[in-house]
Amino acid sequence: MWYAILLAGAIGLDQLLKWWVTSHLEVGQSAPLLPGVVQLTRLHNTGAAWSSFSGKTGLLAAVTVVLLAAVVYLVVKKIVRHPLGLSAAMLVLGGGIGNMIDRIFRGYVVDMFDLQFMDYPIFNLADIFVVMGVILGAVYYLWFYDKYDKRSGKEPGDDTAADSHK
């Protein structure tokens, strides 16, 4: 249940913030959020990270669907079972779905976080969720997967693995 709430919350927060930005700011217009740190600047991104693949919405949507399907497969087939791994998967799915909604219904992704203390591309909440999910997924894989989720070559009731060592 927790994972469904995390997934729905990630998608909902992303879409709510994008709705607010598109309702209150014109394209290119900014509003202060944390002065000197970050402001909200409405940007329409037809590409991926750093506007790479601009104008290739169909290709980006297809790649996103494949990647999201891979994450769903890992969860549904219970390859990932540990809470940290599942949380990471829900964040990646939530962010991916949030940006996919934009690509399908708008033809572009709404970006808004504009860092003031460094030169960095404008990004959105879905991007943050994906990055957080990937980082948590790496931590999960490096420190928890082998201990909690990795399956041995032997399935219950399968004596062939034991017989091969005799």
Short mmCIF file of N, CA and C in Angstrom, two decimals:
data_model
loop_
_atom_site.label_atom_id
_atom_site.label_comp_id
_atom_site.label_asym_id
_atom_site.label_seq_id
_atom_site.Cartn_x
_atom_site.Cartn_y
_atom_site.Cartn_z
N MET A 1 0.82 -1.20 0.00
CA MET A 1 0.00 0.00 0.00
C MET A 1 0.87 1.27 0.00
N TRP A 2 1.93 1.27 0.80
CA TRP A 2 2.83 2.41 0.88
C TRP A 2 3.37 2.77 -0.51
N TYR A 3 3.66 1.76 -1.31
CA TYR A 3 4.27 2.00 -2.61
C TYR A 3 3.28 2.65 -3.58
N ALA A 4 2.03 2.26 -3.49
CA ALA A 4 1.00 2.88 -4.33
C ALA A 4 0.82 4.35 -3.94
N ILE A 5 0.88 4.63 -2.65
CA ILE A 5 0.77 6.02 -2.18
C ILE A 5 1.96 6.84 -2.66
N LEU A 6 3.17 6.27 -2.57
CA LEU A 6 4.36 6.97 -3.04
C LEU A 6 4.27 7.24 -4.54
N LEU A 7 3.85 6.26 -5.31
CA LEU A 7 3.71 6.42 -6.76
C LEU A 7 2.68 7.50 -7.08
N ALA A 8 1.50 7.39 -6.48
CA ALA A 8 0.44 8.37 -6.75
C ALA A 8 0.85 9.76 -6.27
N GLY A 9 1.53 9.83 -5.14
CA GLY A 9 1.98 11.12 -4.62
C GLY A 9 2.99 11.77 -5.54
N ALA A 10 3.93 11.00 -6.06
CA ALA A 10 4.94 11.55 -6.97
C ALA A 10 4.29 12.10 -8.24
N ILE A 11 3.39 11.32 -8.81
CA ILE A 11 2.69 11.78 -10.02
C ILE A 11 1.84 13.00 -9.71
N GLY A 12 1.08 12.93 -8.63
CA GLY A 12 0.18 14.02 -8.26
C GLY A 12 0.91 15.32 -7.96
N LEU A 13 1.98 15.26 -7.17
CA LEU A 13 2.74 16.47 -6.85
C LEU A 13 3.37 17.09 -8.10
N ASP A 14 3.91 16.24 -8.95
CA ASP A 14 4.51 16.72 -10.20
C ASP A 14 3.47 17.44 -11.04
N GLN A 15 2.33 16.81 -11.25
CA GLN A 15 1.29 17.40 -12.10
C GLN A 15 0.68 18.64 -11.47
N LEU A 16 0.55 18.66 -10.15
CA LEU A 16 0.01 19.84 -9.46
C LEU A 16 0.95 21.03 -9.63
N LEU A 17 2.24 20.81 -9.45
CA LEU A 17 3.21 21.91 -9.62
C LEU A 17 3.23 22.39 -11.07
N LYS A 18 3.17 21.47 -12.02
CA LYS A 18 3.16 21.86 -13.43
C LYS A 18 1.89 22.65 -13.75
N TRP A 19 0.77 22.24 -13.17
CA TRP A 19 -0.48 22.98 -13.37
C TRP A 19 -0.33 24.40 -12.82
N TRP A 20 0.23 24.53 -11.60
CA TRP A 20 0.40 25.85 -11.00
C TRP A 20 1.28 26.73 -11.87
N VAL A 21 2.40 26.19 -12.31
CA VAL A 21 3.34 26.96 -13.12
C VAL A 21 2.68 27.42 -14.42
N THR A 22 1.96 26.52 -15.11
CA THR A 22 1.34 26.89 -16.38
C THR A 22 0.14 27.83 -16.17
N SER A 23 -0.45 27.82 -14.99
CA SER A 23 -1.57 28.71 -14.69
C SER A 23 -1.13 30.10 -14.25
N HIS A 24 0.07 30.21 -13.71
CA HIS A 24 0.51 31.47 -13.12
C HIS A 24 1.69 32.15 -13.82
N LEU A 25 2.40 31.44 -14.67
CA LEU A 25 3.56 32.01 -15.34
C LEU A 25 3.45 31.83 -16.84
N GLU A 26 3.89 32.85 -17.58
CA GLU A 26 4.01 32.73 -19.03
C GLU A 26 5.33 32.03 -19.34
N VAL A 27 5.46 31.49 -20.54
CA VAL A 27 6.71 30.84 -20.94
C VAL A 27 7.84 31.86 -20.82
N GLY A 28 8.90 31.48 -20.11
CA GLY A 28 10.05 32.35 -19.91
C GLY A 28 9.94 33.25 -18.69
N GLN A 29 8.75 33.37 -18.12
CA GLN A 29 8.55 34.22 -16.94
C GLN A 29 9.03 33.49 -15.68
N SER A 30 9.56 34.25 -14.72
CA SER A 30 10.09 33.68 -13.48
C SER A 30 9.37 34.26 -12.27
N ALA A 31 9.41 33.49 -11.19
CA ALA A 31 8.88 33.93 -9.90
C ALA A 31 9.83 33.41 -8.83
N PRO A 32 10.12 34.23 -7.81
CA PRO A 32 11.06 33.77 -6.77
C PRO A 32 10.47 32.61 -5.97
N LEU A 33 11.33 31.68 -5.61
CA LEU A 33 10.94 30.57 -4.73
C LEU A 33 11.78 30.65 -3.45
N LEU A 34 13.07 30.50 -3.59
CA LEU A 34 14.02 30.72 -2.51
C LEU A 34 15.06 31.70 -3.05
N PRO A 35 14.91 32.99 -2.75
CA PRO A 35 15.78 34.01 -3.33
C PRO A 35 17.27 33.67 -3.20
N GLY A 36 17.96 33.80 -4.32
CA GLY A 36 19.38 33.50 -4.38
C GLY A 36 19.71 32.03 -4.54
N VAL A 37 18.69 31.17 -4.40
CA VAL A 37 18.91 29.73 -4.51
C VAL A 37 18.19 29.16 -5.73
N VAL A 38 16.88 29.34 -5.77
CA VAL A 38 16.10 28.79 -6.88
C VAL A 38 14.88 29.67 -7.14
N GLN A 39 14.56 29.83 -8.40
CA GLN A 39 13.33 30.51 -8.78
C GLN A 39 12.56 29.59 -9.71
N LEU A 40 11.28 29.86 -9.85
CA LEU A 40 10.46 29.10 -10.80
C LEU A 40 10.48 29.86 -12.12
N THR A 41 10.90 29.19 -13.17
CA THR A 41 10.92 29.76 -14.52
C THR A 41 10.22 28.77 -15.43
N ARG A 42 9.13 29.20 -16.05
CA ARG A 42 8.38 28.30 -16.94
C ARG A 42 9.13 28.10 -18.24
N LEU A 43 9.37 26.84 -18.54
CA LEU A 43 10.07 26.45 -19.76
C LEU A 43 9.36 25.24 -20.36
N HIS A 44 9.24 25.20 -21.67
CA HIS A 44 8.67 24.03 -22.36
C HIS A 44 9.83 23.28 -23.02
N ASN A 45 10.02 22.05 -22.62
CA ASN A 45 11.13 21.23 -23.11
C ASN A 45 10.59 20.12 -24.00
N THR A 46 10.92 20.17 -25.28
CA THR A 46 10.48 19.11 -26.20
C THR A 46 11.52 18.00 -26.28
N GLY A 47 12.57 18.12 -25.50
CA GLY A 47 13.63 17.10 -25.51
C GLY A 47 13.70 16.36 -24.20
N ALA A 48 14.88 15.79 -23.95
CA ALA A 48 15.12 15.07 -22.71
C ALA A 48 16.02 15.95 -21.84
N ALA A 49 16.84 15.34 -21.02
CA ALA A 49 17.72 16.08 -20.13
C ALA A 49 18.58 17.06 -20.92
N TRP A 50 18.70 18.29 -20.40
CA TRP A 50 19.49 19.35 -21.04
C TRP A 50 19.02 19.61 -22.47
N SER A 51 17.74 19.39 -22.71
CA SER A 51 17.10 19.58 -24.02
C SER A 51 17.70 18.72 -25.12
N SER A 52 18.39 17.63 -24.74
CA SER A 52 18.88 16.71 -25.76
C SER A 52 17.68 16.06 -26.45
N PHE A 53 17.84 15.70 -27.68
CA PHE A 53 16.79 15.10 -28.51
C PHE A 53 15.57 16.01 -28.65
N SER A 54 15.78 17.32 -28.67
CA SER A 54 14.67 18.27 -28.82
C SER A 54 13.86 17.95 -30.06
N GLY A 55 12.55 18.00 -29.92
CA GLY A 55 11.65 17.76 -31.03
C GLY A 55 11.40 16.29 -31.33
N LYS A 56 12.02 15.40 -30.61
CA LYS A 56 11.87 13.96 -30.84
C LYS A 56 10.92 13.36 -29.79
N THR A 57 9.75 13.97 -29.63
CA THR A 57 8.80 13.57 -28.60
C THR A 57 8.39 12.12 -28.74
N GLY A 58 8.13 11.65 -29.96
CA GLY A 58 7.72 10.26 -30.18
C GLY A 58 8.80 9.28 -29.76
N LEU A 59 10.03 9.56 -30.14
CA LEU A 59 11.15 8.69 -29.76
C LEU A 59 11.33 8.69 -28.24
N LEU A 60 11.28 9.86 -27.63
CA LEU A 60 11.44 9.95 -26.17
C LEU A 60 10.31 9.23 -25.45
N ALA A 61 9.11 9.35 -25.96
CA ALA A 61 7.97 8.65 -25.35
C ALA A 61 8.16 7.14 -25.45
N ALA A 62 8.61 6.66 -26.59
CA ALA A 62 8.82 5.22 -26.78
C ALA A 62 9.91 4.69 -25.85
N VAL A 63 11.01 5.42 -25.76
CA VAL A 63 12.10 5.00 -24.87
C VAL A 63 11.62 5.01 -23.42
N THR A 64 10.86 6.03 -23.05
CA THR A 64 10.34 6.12 -21.68
C THR A 64 9.43 4.94 -21.38
N VAL A 65 8.56 4.58 -22.31
CA VAL A 65 7.65 3.45 -22.10
C VAL A 65 8.45 2.16 -21.89
N VAL A 66 9.48 1.95 -22.67
CA VAL A 66 10.31 0.74 -22.52
C VAL A 66 10.99 0.72 -21.15
N LEU A 67 11.56 1.85 -20.74
CA LEU A 67 12.23 1.91 -19.44
C LEU A 67 11.25 1.73 -18.29
N LEU A 68 10.08 2.35 -18.39
CA LEU A 68 9.07 2.19 -17.34
C LEU A 68 8.58 0.74 -17.30
N ALA A 69 8.42 0.12 -18.46
CA ALA A 69 8.01 -1.29 -18.50
C ALA A 69 9.04 -2.18 -17.83
N ALA A 70 10.33 -1.86 -18.01
CA ALA A 70 11.38 -2.65 -17.36
C ALA A 70 11.29 -2.53 -15.84
N VAL A 71 11.02 -1.33 -15.34
CA VAL A 71 10.89 -1.14 -13.89
C VAL A 71 9.65 -1.88 -13.37
N VAL A 72 8.55 -1.79 -14.10
CA VAL A 72 7.33 -2.51 -13.69
C VAL A 72 7.61 -4.01 -13.67
N TYR A 73 8.32 -4.52 -14.65
CA TYR A 73 8.66 -5.94 -14.71
C TYR A 73 9.44 -6.36 -13.45
N LEU A 74 10.42 -5.56 -13.06
CA LEU A 74 11.22 -5.88 -11.87
C LEU A 74 10.35 -5.95 -10.61
N VAL A 75 9.34 -5.10 -10.55
CA VAL A 75 8.47 -5.08 -9.37
C VAL A 75 7.44 -6.21 -9.44
N VAL A 76 6.78 -6.37 -10.58
CA VAL A 76 5.73 -7.38 -10.72
C VAL A 76 6.29 -8.80 -10.58
N LYS A 77 7.45 -9.04 -11.15
CA LYS A 77 8.08 -10.38 -11.05
C LYS A 77 8.79 -10.58 -9.72
N LYS A 78 8.68 -9.59 -8.84
CA LYS A 78 9.28 -9.64 -7.50
C LYS A 78 10.78 -9.88 -7.52
N ILE A 79 11.42 -9.34 -8.54
CA ILE A 79 12.88 -9.35 -8.59
C ILE A 79 13.39 -8.35 -7.57
N VAL A 80 12.67 -7.25 -7.44
CA VAL A 80 12.94 -6.25 -6.40
C VAL A 80 11.85 -6.40 -5.35
N ARG A 81 12.25 -6.72 -4.12
CA ARG A 81 11.29 -6.92 -3.03
C ARG A 81 11.59 -6.07 -1.80
N HIS A 82 12.82 -5.64 -1.64
CA HIS A 82 13.21 -4.87 -0.46
C HIS A 82 12.55 -3.49 -0.50
N PRO A 83 12.13 -2.96 0.65
CA PRO A 83 11.47 -1.65 0.68
C PRO A 83 12.26 -0.52 0.01
N LEU A 84 13.57 -0.51 0.16
CA LEU A 84 14.37 0.54 -0.49
C LEU A 84 14.31 0.40 -2.01
N GLY A 85 14.42 -0.81 -2.51
CA GLY A 85 14.33 -1.04 -3.94
C GLY A 85 12.96 -0.70 -4.50
N LEU A 86 11.92 -1.05 -3.75
CA LEU A 86 10.56 -0.74 -4.20
C LEU A 86 10.30 0.77 -4.16
N SER A 87 10.81 1.44 -3.14
CA SER A 87 10.66 2.90 -3.08
C SER A 87 11.37 3.55 -4.26
N ALA A 88 12.58 3.08 -4.55
CA ALA A 88 13.32 3.61 -5.70
C ALA A 88 12.53 3.41 -6.99
N ALA A 89 11.97 2.22 -7.15
CA ALA A 89 11.19 1.92 -8.36
C ALA A 89 9.97 2.84 -8.47
N MET A 90 9.29 3.10 -7.36
CA MET A 90 8.10 3.96 -7.40
C MET A 90 8.48 5.41 -7.74
N LEU A 91 9.62 5.88 -7.25
CA LEU A 91 10.06 7.23 -7.58
C LEU A 91 10.41 7.34 -9.07
N VAL A 92 11.10 6.34 -9.61
CA VAL A 92 11.42 6.34 -11.04
C VAL A 92 10.14 6.29 -11.87
N LEU A 93 9.22 5.40 -11.47
CA LEU A 93 7.95 5.31 -12.20
C LEU A 93 7.15 6.60 -12.09
N GLY A 94 7.06 7.17 -10.90
CA GLY A 94 6.30 8.40 -10.71
C GLY A 94 6.84 9.54 -11.55
N GLY A 95 8.16 9.71 -11.54
CA GLY A 95 8.76 10.76 -12.35
C GLY A 95 8.61 10.50 -13.84
N GLY A 96 8.83 9.27 -14.23
CA GLY A 96 8.70 8.91 -15.65
C GLY A 96 7.28 9.10 -16.15
N ILE A 97 6.32 8.68 -15.34
CA ILE A 97 4.91 8.84 -15.73
C ILE A 97 4.53 10.32 -15.76
N GLY A 98 5.02 11.09 -14.77
CA GLY A 98 4.73 12.53 -14.75
C GLY A 98 5.19 13.22 -16.02
N ASN A 99 6.39 12.93 -16.46
CA ASN A 99 6.89 13.54 -17.70
C ASN A 99 6.20 12.95 -18.93
N MET A 100 5.83 11.67 -18.86
CA MET A 100 5.12 11.04 -19.99
C MET A 100 3.74 11.69 -20.18
N ILE A 101 3.07 12.00 -19.09
CA ILE A 101 1.78 12.69 -19.18
C ILE A 101 1.95 14.00 -19.96
N ASP A 102 3.00 14.75 -19.62
CA ASP A 102 3.26 16.00 -20.35
C ASP A 102 3.50 15.76 -21.83
N ARG A 103 4.35 14.79 -22.14
CA ARG A 103 4.69 14.52 -23.54
C ARG A 103 3.44 14.15 -24.34
N ILE A 104 2.59 13.34 -23.76
CA ILE A 104 1.39 12.88 -24.47
C ILE A 104 0.35 13.99 -24.62
N PHE A 105 0.06 14.71 -23.53
CA PHE A 105 -1.03 15.67 -23.55
C PHE A 105 -0.63 17.09 -23.92
N ARG A 106 0.65 17.44 -23.78
CA ARG A 106 1.10 18.79 -24.12
C ARG A 106 2.02 18.81 -25.33
N GLY A 107 2.74 17.70 -25.57
CA GLY A 107 3.73 17.66 -26.64
C GLY A 107 5.09 18.15 -26.18
N TYR A 108 5.21 18.48 -24.92
CA TYR A 108 6.45 18.96 -24.31
C TYR A 108 6.36 18.72 -22.80
N VAL A 109 7.49 18.83 -22.13
CA VAL A 109 7.54 18.70 -20.68
C VAL A 109 7.68 20.09 -20.09
N VAL A 110 6.91 20.37 -19.05
CA VAL A 110 7.00 21.65 -18.35
C VAL A 110 8.13 21.56 -17.32
N ASP A 111 9.12 22.43 -17.46
CA ASP A 111 10.22 22.53 -16.50
C ASP A 111 10.08 23.85 -15.76
N MET A 112 10.61 23.91 -14.52
CA MET A 112 10.43 25.14 -13.76
C MET A 112 11.52 25.48 -12.75
N PHE A 113 12.28 24.53 -12.25
CA PHE A 113 13.27 24.85 -11.22
C PHE A 113 14.53 25.42 -11.88
N ASP A 114 14.80 26.66 -11.56
CA ASP A 114 15.91 27.41 -12.15
C ASP A 114 16.89 27.77 -11.02
N LEU A 115 18.01 27.05 -10.93
CA LEU A 115 18.99 27.28 -9.87
C LEU A 115 19.70 28.61 -10.09
N GLN A 116 19.77 29.42 -9.04
CA GLN A 116 20.36 30.75 -9.13
C GLN A 116 21.84 30.78 -8.75
N PHE A 117 22.30 29.79 -8.02
CA PHE A 117 23.67 29.80 -7.51
C PHE A 117 24.65 29.10 -8.43
N MET A 118 24.15 28.52 -9.51
CA MET A 118 25.03 27.87 -10.48
C MET A 118 24.34 27.80 -11.83
N ASP A 119 25.13 27.65 -12.87
CA ASP A 119 24.60 27.53 -14.22
C ASP A 119 24.19 26.07 -14.43
N TYR A 120 22.88 25.80 -14.44
CA TYR A 120 22.38 24.44 -14.56
C TYR A 120 21.06 24.50 -15.33
N PRO A 121 20.79 23.52 -16.16
CA PRO A 121 19.53 23.53 -16.92
C PRO A 121 18.30 23.53 -16.00
N ILE A 122 17.24 24.13 -16.47
CA ILE A 122 15.98 24.16 -15.73
C ILE A 122 15.37 22.76 -15.77
N PHE A 123 14.80 22.32 -14.65
CA PHE A 123 14.27 20.96 -14.53
C PHE A 123 12.96 20.99 -13.75
N ASN A 124 12.34 19.83 -13.59
CA ASN A 124 11.04 19.78 -12.91
C ASN A 124 11.04 18.74 -11.77
N LEU A 125 9.92 18.64 -11.09
CA LEU A 125 9.79 17.73 -9.96
C LEU A 125 9.90 16.26 -10.40
N ALA A 126 9.36 15.93 -11.56
CA ALA A 126 9.47 14.56 -12.07
C ALA A 126 10.93 14.17 -12.26
N ASP A 127 11.73 15.11 -12.76
CA ASP A 127 13.16 14.85 -12.93
C ASP A 127 13.82 14.56 -11.57
N ILE A 128 13.43 15.32 -10.56
CA ILE A 128 13.97 15.11 -9.21
C ILE A 128 13.61 13.71 -8.73
N PHE A 129 12.36 13.30 -8.94
CA PHE A 129 11.94 11.96 -8.51
C PHE A 129 12.73 10.87 -9.23
N VAL A 130 12.95 11.03 -10.52
CA VAL A 130 13.71 10.03 -11.27
C VAL A 130 15.14 9.95 -10.74
N VAL A 131 15.77 11.09 -10.55
CA VAL A 131 17.15 11.09 -10.06
C VAL A 131 17.23 10.49 -8.66
N MET A 132 16.29 10.88 -7.78
CA MET A 132 16.27 10.29 -6.43
C MET A 132 16.07 8.78 -6.51
N GLY A 133 15.18 8.34 -7.37
CA GLY A 133 14.93 6.91 -7.53
C GLY A 133 16.14 6.16 -8.04
N VAL A 134 16.84 6.75 -8.99
CA VAL A 134 18.05 6.10 -9.54
C VAL A 134 19.13 6.02 -8.46
N ILE A 135 19.31 7.09 -7.69
CA ILE A 135 20.31 7.07 -6.62
C ILE A 135 19.95 6.03 -5.57
N LEU A 136 18.68 6.03 -5.13
CA LEU A 136 18.25 5.02 -4.15
C LEU A 136 18.35 3.62 -4.74
N GLY A 137 18.06 3.48 -6.02
CA GLY A 137 18.19 2.18 -6.68
C GLY A 137 19.62 1.70 -6.70
N ALA A 138 20.56 2.60 -6.92
CA ALA A 138 21.97 2.23 -6.90
C ALA A 138 22.40 1.81 -5.50
N VAL A 139 21.96 2.55 -4.49
CA VAL A 139 22.27 2.19 -3.10
C VAL A 139 21.68 0.81 -2.79
N TYR A 140 20.43 0.62 -3.17
CA TYR A 140 19.76 -0.67 -2.97
C TYR A 140 20.56 -1.80 -3.63
N TYR A 141 20.93 -1.60 -4.89
CA TYR A 141 21.61 -2.66 -5.62
C TYR A 141 22.99 -2.96 -5.03
N LEU A 142 23.71 -1.92 -4.69
CA LEU A 142 25.07 -2.11 -4.18
C LEU A 142 25.12 -2.70 -2.77
N TRP A 143 24.15 -2.32 -1.91
CA TRP A 143 24.25 -2.74 -0.51
C TRP A 143 23.13 -3.65 -0.02
N PHE A 144 22.02 -3.78 -0.75
CA PHE A 144 20.90 -4.57 -0.23
C PHE A 144 20.47 -5.73 -1.13
N TYR A 145 20.64 -5.60 -2.44
CA TYR A 145 20.12 -6.60 -3.37
C TYR A 145 20.67 -7.99 -3.07
N ASP A 146 21.99 -8.15 -2.98
CA ASP A 146 22.58 -9.48 -2.75
C ASP A 146 22.07 -10.09 -1.45
N LYS A 147 21.92 -9.29 -0.43
CA LYS A 147 21.53 -9.81 0.88
C LYS A 147 20.04 -10.16 0.96
N TYR A 148 19.19 -9.34 0.33
CA TYR A 148 17.74 -9.51 0.53
C TYR A 148 16.98 -10.07 -0.67
N ASP A 149 17.39 -9.76 -1.88
CA ASP A 149 16.56 -10.10 -3.03
C ASP A 149 17.17 -11.05 -4.04
N LYS A 150 18.49 -11.20 -4.03
CA LYS A 150 19.12 -12.06 -5.03
C LYS A 150 18.70 -13.51 -4.79
N ARG A 151 18.30 -14.13 -5.85
CA ARG A 151 17.86 -15.53 -5.75
C ARG A 151 19.01 -16.43 -6.12
N SER A 152 19.12 -17.52 -5.40
CA SER A 152 20.14 -18.50 -5.77
C SER A 152 19.68 -19.21 -7.04
N GLY A 153 20.58 -19.94 -7.66
CA GLY A 153 20.23 -20.66 -8.88
C GLY A 153 19.25 -21.79 -8.62
N LYS A 154 19.06 -22.13 -7.35
CA LYS A 154 18.20 -23.25 -6.99
C LYS A 154 16.83 -22.74 -6.56
N GLU A 155 15.80 -23.23 -7.21
CA GLU A 155 14.43 -22.92 -6.84
C GLU A 155 13.95 -23.97 -5.84
N PRO A 156 12.97 -23.63 -5.01
CA PRO A 156 12.44 -24.64 -4.06
C PRO A 156 11.98 -25.90 -4.79
N GLY A 157 12.41 -27.05 -4.29
CA GLY A 157 12.04 -28.31 -4.90
C GLY A 157 12.92 -28.73 -6.06
N ASP A 158 13.90 -27.90 -6.42
CA ASP A 158 14.79 -28.19 -7.53
C ASP A 158 16.08 -28.80 -6.98
N ASP A 159 16.26 -30.10 -7.19
CA ASP A 159 17.44 -30.77 -6.68
C ASP A 159 18.55 -30.88 -7.72
N THR A 160 18.33 -30.35 -8.93
CA THR A 160 19.36 -30.50 -9.97
C THR A 160 20.61 -29.71 -9.63
N ALA A 161 20.48 -28.55 -9.00
CA ALA A 161 21.66 -27.75 -8.63
C ALA A 161 22.49 -28.49 -7.59
N ALA A 162 21.82 -29.13 -6.63
CA ALA A 162 22.54 -29.87 -5.60
C ALA A 162 23.19 -31.12 -6.19
N ASP A 163 22.50 -31.76 -7.14
CA ASP A 163 23.03 -32.99 -7.75
C ASP A 163 24.28 -32.70 -8.58
N SER A 164 24.39 -31.50 -9.15
CA SER A 164 25.53 -31.20 -10.01
C SER A 164 26.83 -31.06 -9.22
N HIS A 165 26.73 -30.89 -7.91
CA HIS A 165 27.93 -30.73 -7.08
C HIS A 165 28.38 -32.03 -6.45
N LYS A 166 27.72 -33.14 -6.74
CA LYS A 166 28.08 -34.43 -6.12
C LYS A 166 29.23 -35.06 -6.80
#
